[in-house]
mmCIF file of C-alpha atoms and ligand atoms in Angstrom:
data_model
loop_
_atom_site.group_PDB
_atom_site.id
_atom_site.type_symbol
_atom_site.label_atom_id
_atom_site.label_comp_id
_atom_site.label_asym_id
_atom_site.label_seq_id
_atom_site.Cartn_x
_atom_site.Cartn_y
_atom_site.Cartn_z
ATOM 1 C CA UNK Y 857 -9.494 13.908 10.700
ATOM 2 C CA UNK Y 858 -6.051 15.437 10.099
ATOM 3 C CA UNK Y 859 -3.823 16.140 13.125
ATOM 4 C CA UNK Y 860 -0.607 18.073 12.510
ATOM 5 C CA UNK Y 861 1.392 17.689 15.709
ATOM 6 C CA UNK Y 862 3.183 20.978 16.218
ATOM 7 C CA UNK Y 863 5.932 21.091 18.831
ATOM 8 C CA UNK Y 864 9.249 22.973 18.809
ATOM 9 C CA UNK Y 865 11.246 19.777 19.461
ATOM 10 C CA UNK Y 866 9.564 17.990 16.556
ATOM 11 C CA UNK Y 867 10.083 20.938 14.195
ATOM 12 C CA UNK Y 868 13.744 21.221 15.263
ATOM 13 C CA UNK Y 869 14.457 17.526 14.700
ATOM 14 C CA UNK Y 870 12.568 17.542 11.409
ATOM 15 C CA UNK Y 871 14.681 20.506 10.250
ATOM 16 C CA UNK Y 872 17.771 18.330 10.824
ATOM 17 C CA UNK Y 873 16.191 15.506 8.821
ATOM 18 C CA UNK Y 874 15.222 17.818 5.957
ATOM 19 C CA UNK Y 875 18.842 19.022 5.590
ATOM 20 C CA UNK Y 876 20.394 17.218 2.616
ATOM 21 C CA UNK Y 877 23.766 17.165 4.431
ATOM 22 C CA UNK Y 878 22.395 15.082 7.343
ATOM 23 C CA UNK Y 879 23.900 11.601 7.234
ATOM 24 C CA UNK Y 880 22.206 8.252 7.862
ATOM 25 C CA UNK Y 881 23.066 8.006 11.577
ATOM 26 C CA UNK Y 882 21.634 11.429 12.477
ATOM 27 C CA UNK Y 883 18.686 10.967 10.128
ATOM 28 C CA UNK Y 884 17.713 7.694 11.847
ATOM 29 C CA UNK Y 885 18.256 9.031 15.362
ATOM 30 C CA UNK Y 886 16.082 12.082 14.756
ATOM 31 C CA UNK Y 887 13.351 9.950 13.180
ATOM 32 C CA UNK Y 888 13.415 7.690 16.222
ATOM 33 C CA UNK Y 889 13.084 10.663 18.562
ATOM 34 C CA UNK Y 890 10.271 12.296 16.585
ATOM 35 C CA UNK Y 891 8.368 8.991 16.516
ATOM 36 C CA UNK Y 892 8.473 8.877 20.326
ATOM 37 C CA UNK Y 893 7.300 12.479 20.633
ATOM 38 C CA UNK Y 894 4.474 11.876 18.157
ATOM 39 C CA UNK Y 895 3.411 8.671 19.940
ATOM 40 C CA UNK Y 896 2.696 10.640 23.104
ATOM 41 C CA UNK Y 897 0.163 12.804 21.203
ATOM 42 C CA UNK Y 898 -1.277 10.001 19.070
ATOM 43 C CA UNK Y 899 -2.047 7.924 22.187
ATOM 44 C CA UNK Y 900 -3.711 10.799 24.058
ATOM 45 C CA UNK Y 901 -7.275 9.520 23.426
ATOM 46 C CA UNK Y 902 -6.677 5.748 23.582
ATOM 47 C CA UNK Y 903 -9.518 3.977 25.402
ATOM 48 C CA UNK Y 904 -8.825 2.788 28.954
ATOM 49 C CA UNK Y 905 -10.488 0.351 31.383
ATOM 50 C CA UNK Y 906 -10.857 0.653 35.140
ATOM 51 C CA UNK Y 907 -8.556 -1.704 37.063
ATOM 52 C CA UNK Y 908 -7.968 -2.357 40.741
ATOM 53 C CA UNK Y 909 -4.312 -2.207 41.831
ATOM 54 C CA UNK Y 910 -2.755 -3.038 45.171
ATOM 55 C CA UNK Y 911 -0.056 -0.501 45.901
ATOM 56 C CA UNK Y 912 2.395 -1.095 48.800
ATOM 57 C CA UNK Y 913 0.106 1.199 50.811
ATOM 58 C CA UNK Y 914 -3.491 0.375 49.848
ATOM 59 C CA UNK Y 915 -5.823 -0.743 47.087
ATOM 60 C CA UNK Y 916 -6.893 1.806 44.482
ATOM 61 C CA UNK Y 917 -8.931 2.026 41.320
ATOM 62 C CA UNK Y 918 -6.950 3.273 38.315
ATOM 63 C CA UNK Y 919 -6.855 2.761 34.543
ATOM 64 C CA UNK Y 920 -4.964 0.691 31.976
ATOM 65 C CA UNK Y 921 -5.097 0.608 28.175
ATOM 66 C CA UNK Y 922 -8.259 -1.174 27.049
ATOM 67 C CA UNK Y 923 -7.108 -2.497 23.686
ATOM 68 C CA UNK Y 924 -4.072 -4.098 22.096
ATOM 69 C CA UNK Y 925 -1.929 -1.772 20.006
ATOM 70 C CA UNK Y 926 -0.650 -3.086 16.665
ATOM 71 C CA UNK Y 927 2.001 -1.171 14.723
ATOM 72 C CA UNK Y 928 2.114 -1.835 10.975
ATOM 73 C CA UNK Y 929 5.156 -0.227 9.321
ATOM 74 C CA UNK Y 930 4.960 0.044 5.533
ATOM 75 C CA UNK Y 931 8.296 -1.423 4.402
ATOM 76 C CA UNK Y 932 10.841 -0.170 4.069
ATOM 77 C CA UNK Y 933 10.715 3.372 5.376
ATOM 78 C CA UNK Y 934 7.978 2.733 7.957
ATOM 79 C CA UNK Y 935 10.450 0.600 9.911
ATOM 80 C CA UNK Y 936 12.153 3.826 10.922
ATOM 81 C CA UNK Y 937 9.144 4.748 13.097
ATOM 82 C CA UNK Y 938 8.812 1.438 14.975
ATOM 83 C CA UNK Y 939 11.516 1.808 17.649
ATOM 84 C CA UNK Y 940 10.446 5.260 18.828
ATOM 85 C CA UNK Y 941 6.791 4.269 19.228
ATOM 86 C CA UNK Y 942 7.358 0.774 20.657
ATOM 87 C CA UNK Y 943 9.678 2.283 23.296
ATOM 88 C CA UNK Y 944 6.558 3.995 24.713
ATOM 89 C CA UNK Y 945 4.223 1.023 24.114
ATOM 90 C CA UNK Y 946 6.422 -2.015 24.858
ATOM 91 C CA UNK Y 947 3.434 -4.400 24.772
ATOM 92 C CA UNK Y 948 2.549 -3.490 21.175
ATOM 93 C CA UNK Y 949 2.417 -6.141 18.469
ATOM 94 C CA UNK Y 950 3.965 -5.511 15.068
ATOM 95 C CA UNK Y 951 2.663 -6.466 11.628
ATOM 96 C CA UNK Y 952 4.381 -5.749 8.331
ATOM 97 C CA UNK Y 953 3.309 -4.716 4.872
ATOM 98 C CA UNK Y 954 5.803 -4.272 2.049
ATOM 99 C CA UNK Y 955 4.946 -1.719 -0.636
ATOM 100 C CA UNK Y 956 7.064 -0.052 -3.262
ATOM 101 C CA UNK Y 957 6.023 2.791 -5.505
ATOM 102 C CA UNK Y 958 6.628 2.363 -9.229
ATOM 103 C CA UNK Y 959 8.917 5.254 -10.205
ATOM 104 C CA UNK Y 960 7.089 5.840 -13.510
ATOM 105 C CA UNK Y 961 3.419 5.340 -12.669
ATOM 106 C CA UNK Y 962 3.737 6.200 -8.924
ATOM 107 C CA UNK Y 963 1.328 3.289 -8.302
ATOM 108 C CA UNK Y 964 1.934 1.131 -5.201
ATOM 109 C CA UNK Y 965 2.839 -2.570 -5.422
ATOM 110 C CA UNK Y 966 2.472 -4.871 -2.436
ATOM 111 C CA UNK Y 967 5.180 -7.532 -2.013
ATOM 112 C CA UNK Y 968 4.781 -8.776 1.572
ATOM 113 C CA UNK Y 969 2.187 -8.895 4.340
ATOM 114 C CA UNK Y 970 2.190 -10.527 7.777
ATOM 115 C CA UNK Y 971 -0.146 -9.400 10.562
ATOM 116 C CA UNK Y 972 -1.092 -10.332 14.120
ATOM 117 C CA UNK Y 973 -4.791 -10.404 15.093
ATOM 118 C CA UNK Y 974 -6.132 -6.902 14.514
ATOM 119 C CA UNK Y 975 -9.935 -7.197 14.948
ATOM 120 C CA UNK Y 976 -10.108 -5.648 18.423
ATOM 121 C CA UNK Y 977 -6.848 -3.648 18.341
ATOM 122 C CA UNK Y 978 -5.940 -0.046 17.683
ATOM 123 C CA UNK Y 979 -3.778 -0.286 14.558
ATOM 124 C CA UNK Y 980 -1.178 2.364 13.748
ATOM 125 C CA UNK Y 981 -0.018 2.300 10.124
ATOM 126 C CA UNK Y 982 3.463 3.826 9.919
ATOM 127 C CA UNK Y 983 5.224 5.491 6.997
ATOM 128 C CA UNK Y 984 7.355 8.660 7.154
ATOM 129 C CA UNK Y 985 6.129 9.890 3.749
ATOM 130 C CA UNK Y 986 2.544 10.514 2.579
ATOM 131 C CA UNK Y 987 3.020 11.669 -1.019
ATOM 132 C CA UNK Y 988 0.237 10.680 -3.471
ATOM 133 C CA UNK Y 989 -1.236 8.582 -0.653
ATOM 134 C CA UNK Y 990 -1.367 5.511 -2.909
ATOM 135 C CA UNK Y 991 0.862 3.304 -0.716
ATOM 136 C CA UNK Y 992 -0.888 4.178 2.548
ATOM 137 C CA UNK Y 993 -4.373 3.846 1.019
ATOM 138 C CA UNK Y 994 -3.568 0.390 -0.391
ATOM 139 C CA UNK Y 995 -1.986 -0.715 2.905
ATOM 140 C CA UNK Y 996 -5.063 0.433 4.863
ATOM 141 C CA UNK Y 997 -7.389 -1.383 2.434
ATOM 142 C CA UNK Y 998 -5.452 -4.628 3.050
ATOM 143 C CA UNK Y 999 -5.422 -4.076 6.822
ATOM 144 C CA UNK Y 1000 -9.197 -3.524 6.840
ATOM 145 C CA UNK Y 1001 -9.659 -6.791 4.889
ATOM 146 C CA UNK Y 1002 -7.826 -8.546 7.754
ATOM 147 C CA UNK Y 1003 -10.458 -7.299 10.213
ATOM 148 C CA UNK Y 1004 -8.996 -4.060 11.606
ATOM 149 C CA UNK Y 1005 -11.614 -1.419 12.407
ATOM 150 C CA UNK Y 1006 -9.755 1.163 14.508
ATOM 151 C CA UNK Y 1007 -6.914 2.501 12.326
ATOM 152 C CA UNK Y 1008 -4.653 5.551 12.617
ATOM 153 C CA UNK Y 1009 -2.168 6.608 9.941
ATOM 154 C CA UNK Y 1010 1.097 8.001 11.329
ATOM 155 C CA UNK Y 1011 3.412 9.840 8.926
ATOM 156 C CA UNK Y 1012 6.185 12.362 9.332
ATOM 157 C CA UNK Y 1013 5.686 14.574 6.293
ATOM 158 C CA UNK Y 1014 2.528 14.728 4.195
ATOM 159 C CA UNK Y 1015 1.529 16.450 0.975
ATOM 160 C CA UNK Y 1016 -1.983 17.902 0.612
ATOM 161 C CA UNK Y 1017 -2.542 15.477 -2.298
ATOM 162 C CA UNK Y 1018 -1.852 12.463 -0.045
ATOM 163 C CA UNK Y 1019 -4.023 13.761 2.782
ATOM 164 C CA UNK Y 1020 -6.915 14.258 0.326
ATOM 165 C CA UNK Y 1021 -6.462 10.760 -1.127
ATOM 166 C CA UNK Y 1022 -6.645 9.117 2.320
ATOM 167 C CA UNK Y 1023 -9.593 11.251 3.401
ATOM 168 C CA UNK Y 1024 -11.482 10.186 0.262
ATOM 169 C CA UNK Y 1025 -10.542 6.475 0.370
ATOM 170 C CA UNK Y 1026 -10.648 6.014 4.164
ATOM 171 C CA UNK Y 1027 -12.657 8.799 5.845
ATOM 172 C CA UNK Y 1028 -12.746 6.769 9.081
ATOM 173 C CA UNK Y 1029 -8.931 6.876 9.484
ATOM 174 C CA UNK Y 1030 -7.325 9.686 11.486
ATOM 175 C CA UNK Y 1031 -4.078 11.011 9.967
ATOM 176 C CA UNK Y 1032 -1.196 12.222 12.167
ATOM 177 C CA UNK Y 1033 1.626 14.285 10.648
ATOM 178 C CA UNK Y 1034 4.615 16.174 12.018
ATOM 179 C CA UNK Y 1035 4.373 18.559 9.045
ATOM 180 C CA UNK Y 1036 2.000 19.271 6.187
ATOM 181 C CA UNK Y 1037 4.197 20.317 3.271
ATOM 182 C CA UNK Y 1038 3.395 22.327 0.170
ATOM 183 C CA UNK Y 1039 2.900 20.069 -2.853
ATOM 184 C CA UNK Y 1040 4.269 17.176 -4.931
ATOM 185 C CA UNK Y 1041 6.793 17.785 -7.708
ATOM 186 C CA UNK Y 1042 6.546 16.228 -11.187
ATOM 187 C CA UNK Y 1043 8.315 13.078 -9.915
ATOM 188 C CA UNK Y 1044 5.887 12.629 -7.032
ATOM 189 C CA UNK Y 1045 8.321 13.838 -4.344
ATOM 190 C CA UNK Y 1046 7.079 15.980 -1.490
ATOM 191 C CA UNK Y 1047 8.182 19.656 -1.669
ATOM 192 C CA UNK Y 1048 10.084 20.780 0.370
ATOM 193 C CA UNK Y 1049 10.051 17.272 1.933
ATOM 194 C CA UNK Y 1050 13.225 15.439 2.881
ATOM 195 C CA UNK Y 1051 13.952 13.373 -0.227
ATOM 196 C CA UNK Y 1052 13.634 9.595 -0.388
ATOM 197 C CA UNK Y 1053 13.025 8.497 3.193
ATOM 198 C CA UNK Y 1054 13.869 4.811 2.625
ATOM 199 C CA UNK Y 1055 17.202 5.644 1.003
ATOM 200 C CA UNK Y 1056 18.108 8.128 3.725
ATOM 201 C CA UNK Y 1057 17.179 5.752 6.583
ATOM 202 C CA UNK Y 1058 19.000 2.746 5.158
ATOM 203 C CA UNK Y 1059 21.872 4.476 3.354
ATOM 204 C CA UNK Y 1060 20.930 3.126 -0.094
ATOM 205 C CA UNK Y 1061 21.681 5.190 -3.250
HETATM 206 C C1 PRP A 2374 7.997 5.697 -0.205
HETATM 207 C C2 PRP A 2374 7.426 6.030 1.153
HETATM 208 C C3 PRP A 2374 5.990 5.615 1.015
HETATM 209 C C4 PRP A 2374 5.697 5.958 -0.428
HETATM 210 C C5 PRP A 2374 4.944 7.260 -0.448
HETATM 211 O O1 PRP A 2374 8.269 4.349 -0.301
HETATM 212 O O2 PRP A 2374 8.103 5.396 2.206
HETATM 213 O O3 PRP A 2374 5.759 4.240 1.267
HETATM 214 O O4 PRP A 2374 6.949 6.107 -1.106
HETATM 215 O O5 PRP A 2374 4.514 7.553 -1.721
HETATM 216 P P1 PRP A 2374 2.963 7.559 -2.122
HETATM 217 O O6 PRP A 2374 2.237 8.265 -1.024
HETATM 218 O O7 PRP A 2374 2.965 8.322 -3.402
HETATM 219 O O8 PRP A 2374 2.517 6.143 -2.302
HETATM 220 P P2 PRP A 2374 9.034 3.705 -1.561
HETATM 221 O O9 PRP A 2374 8.047 3.247 -2.577
HETATM 222 O O10 PRP A 2374 10.094 4.639 -2.029
HETATM 223 O O11 PRP A 2374 9.666 2.399 -0.941
HETATM 224 P P3 PRP A 2374 10.786 2.237 0.206
HETATM 225 O O12 PRP A 2374 10.135 2.557 1.524
HETATM 226 O O13 PRP A 2374 11.162 0.818 0.083
HETATM 227 O O14 PRP A 2374 11.922 3.184 -0.104
HETATM 228 N N1 URA A 2375 8.594 8.835 -1.032
HETATM 229 C C1 URA A 2375 9.627 9.415 -0.372
HETATM 230 O O1 URA A 2375 10.445 8.718 0.261
HETATM 231 N N2 URA A 2375 9.750 10.749 -0.429
HETATM 232 C C2 URA A 2375 8.882 11.527 -1.104
HETATM 233 O O2 URA A 2375 9.049 12.765 -1.113
HETATM 234 C C3 URA A 2375 7.817 10.913 -1.778
HETATM 235 C C4 URA A 2375 7.689 9.568 -1.722
#
C-alpha cells in the first residue's frame, strides 16, 4: 500500500529542501526533522504487547512495542533519515546496504551489506529518493533473503514509476512518502524532485 504523509510542516520543510539555493546544513536539518515527523505516522500501527508496570502510585496494565525495529538506510543518501527516526525509537537497531545507481543504465549496484537479526523485526528501509525504484527493490530483495518478513519502505520523494516498480516486485511492502512527484526525466531524476539527494546531504559535487 502507498501512504503519502501529508502535513503542513512536512510540506513546508520539503519546500525548503527542494529549493536549489538551500545549502547542505539546512538541507540536512530539514531532512532530519521530516524524518522524525514521518516516523510518528509510520509507527502508528506497530504491534504492541500488554505489560504490567509499577508506577509510584499503583500497578497498571499498559502496552510496549512488541517487536524490534531495524532501520536499514540505503547508502549513502538513506543515512540522512536515520537520526530523525532513531531519535523517536532509541532502541532501534541499524543495518546498512550500499547501492549506487549507474548513471548510464540507471541499474543499481550493491557494494556493501551488514545487518542485525531481522527475522522477527519490523524493518524500515530508508532512502530519500524513489526514482526508478531499482535501488529500493534490490535492497528489499536482499533484506528478504536475510529473513526479514515485515518490511516498510520509507522515502521522502517518490516518482510514480518507482512506486509501481516496488508494488510489482514487493506487493507485501508498504511504501511511505512525504510527496508523490510527477515523473522521471530522461536522466532518471525525479521531477520536480530536489536533485541528487546524496550530493546535497553530503556536499559532494
Ligand atoms: C540515489 C538515491 C537512491 C537511488 C534512487 O542514490 O539515494 O538510492 O539513487 O534511484 P532509483 O530509484 O532509480 O534506483 P545514488 O545511486 O545517487 O547513490 P548515493 O546515495 O550514493 O548518492
Ligand atoms: N536519485 C536522486 O538522488 N535524485 C533523483 O531525483 C533520482 C535519483
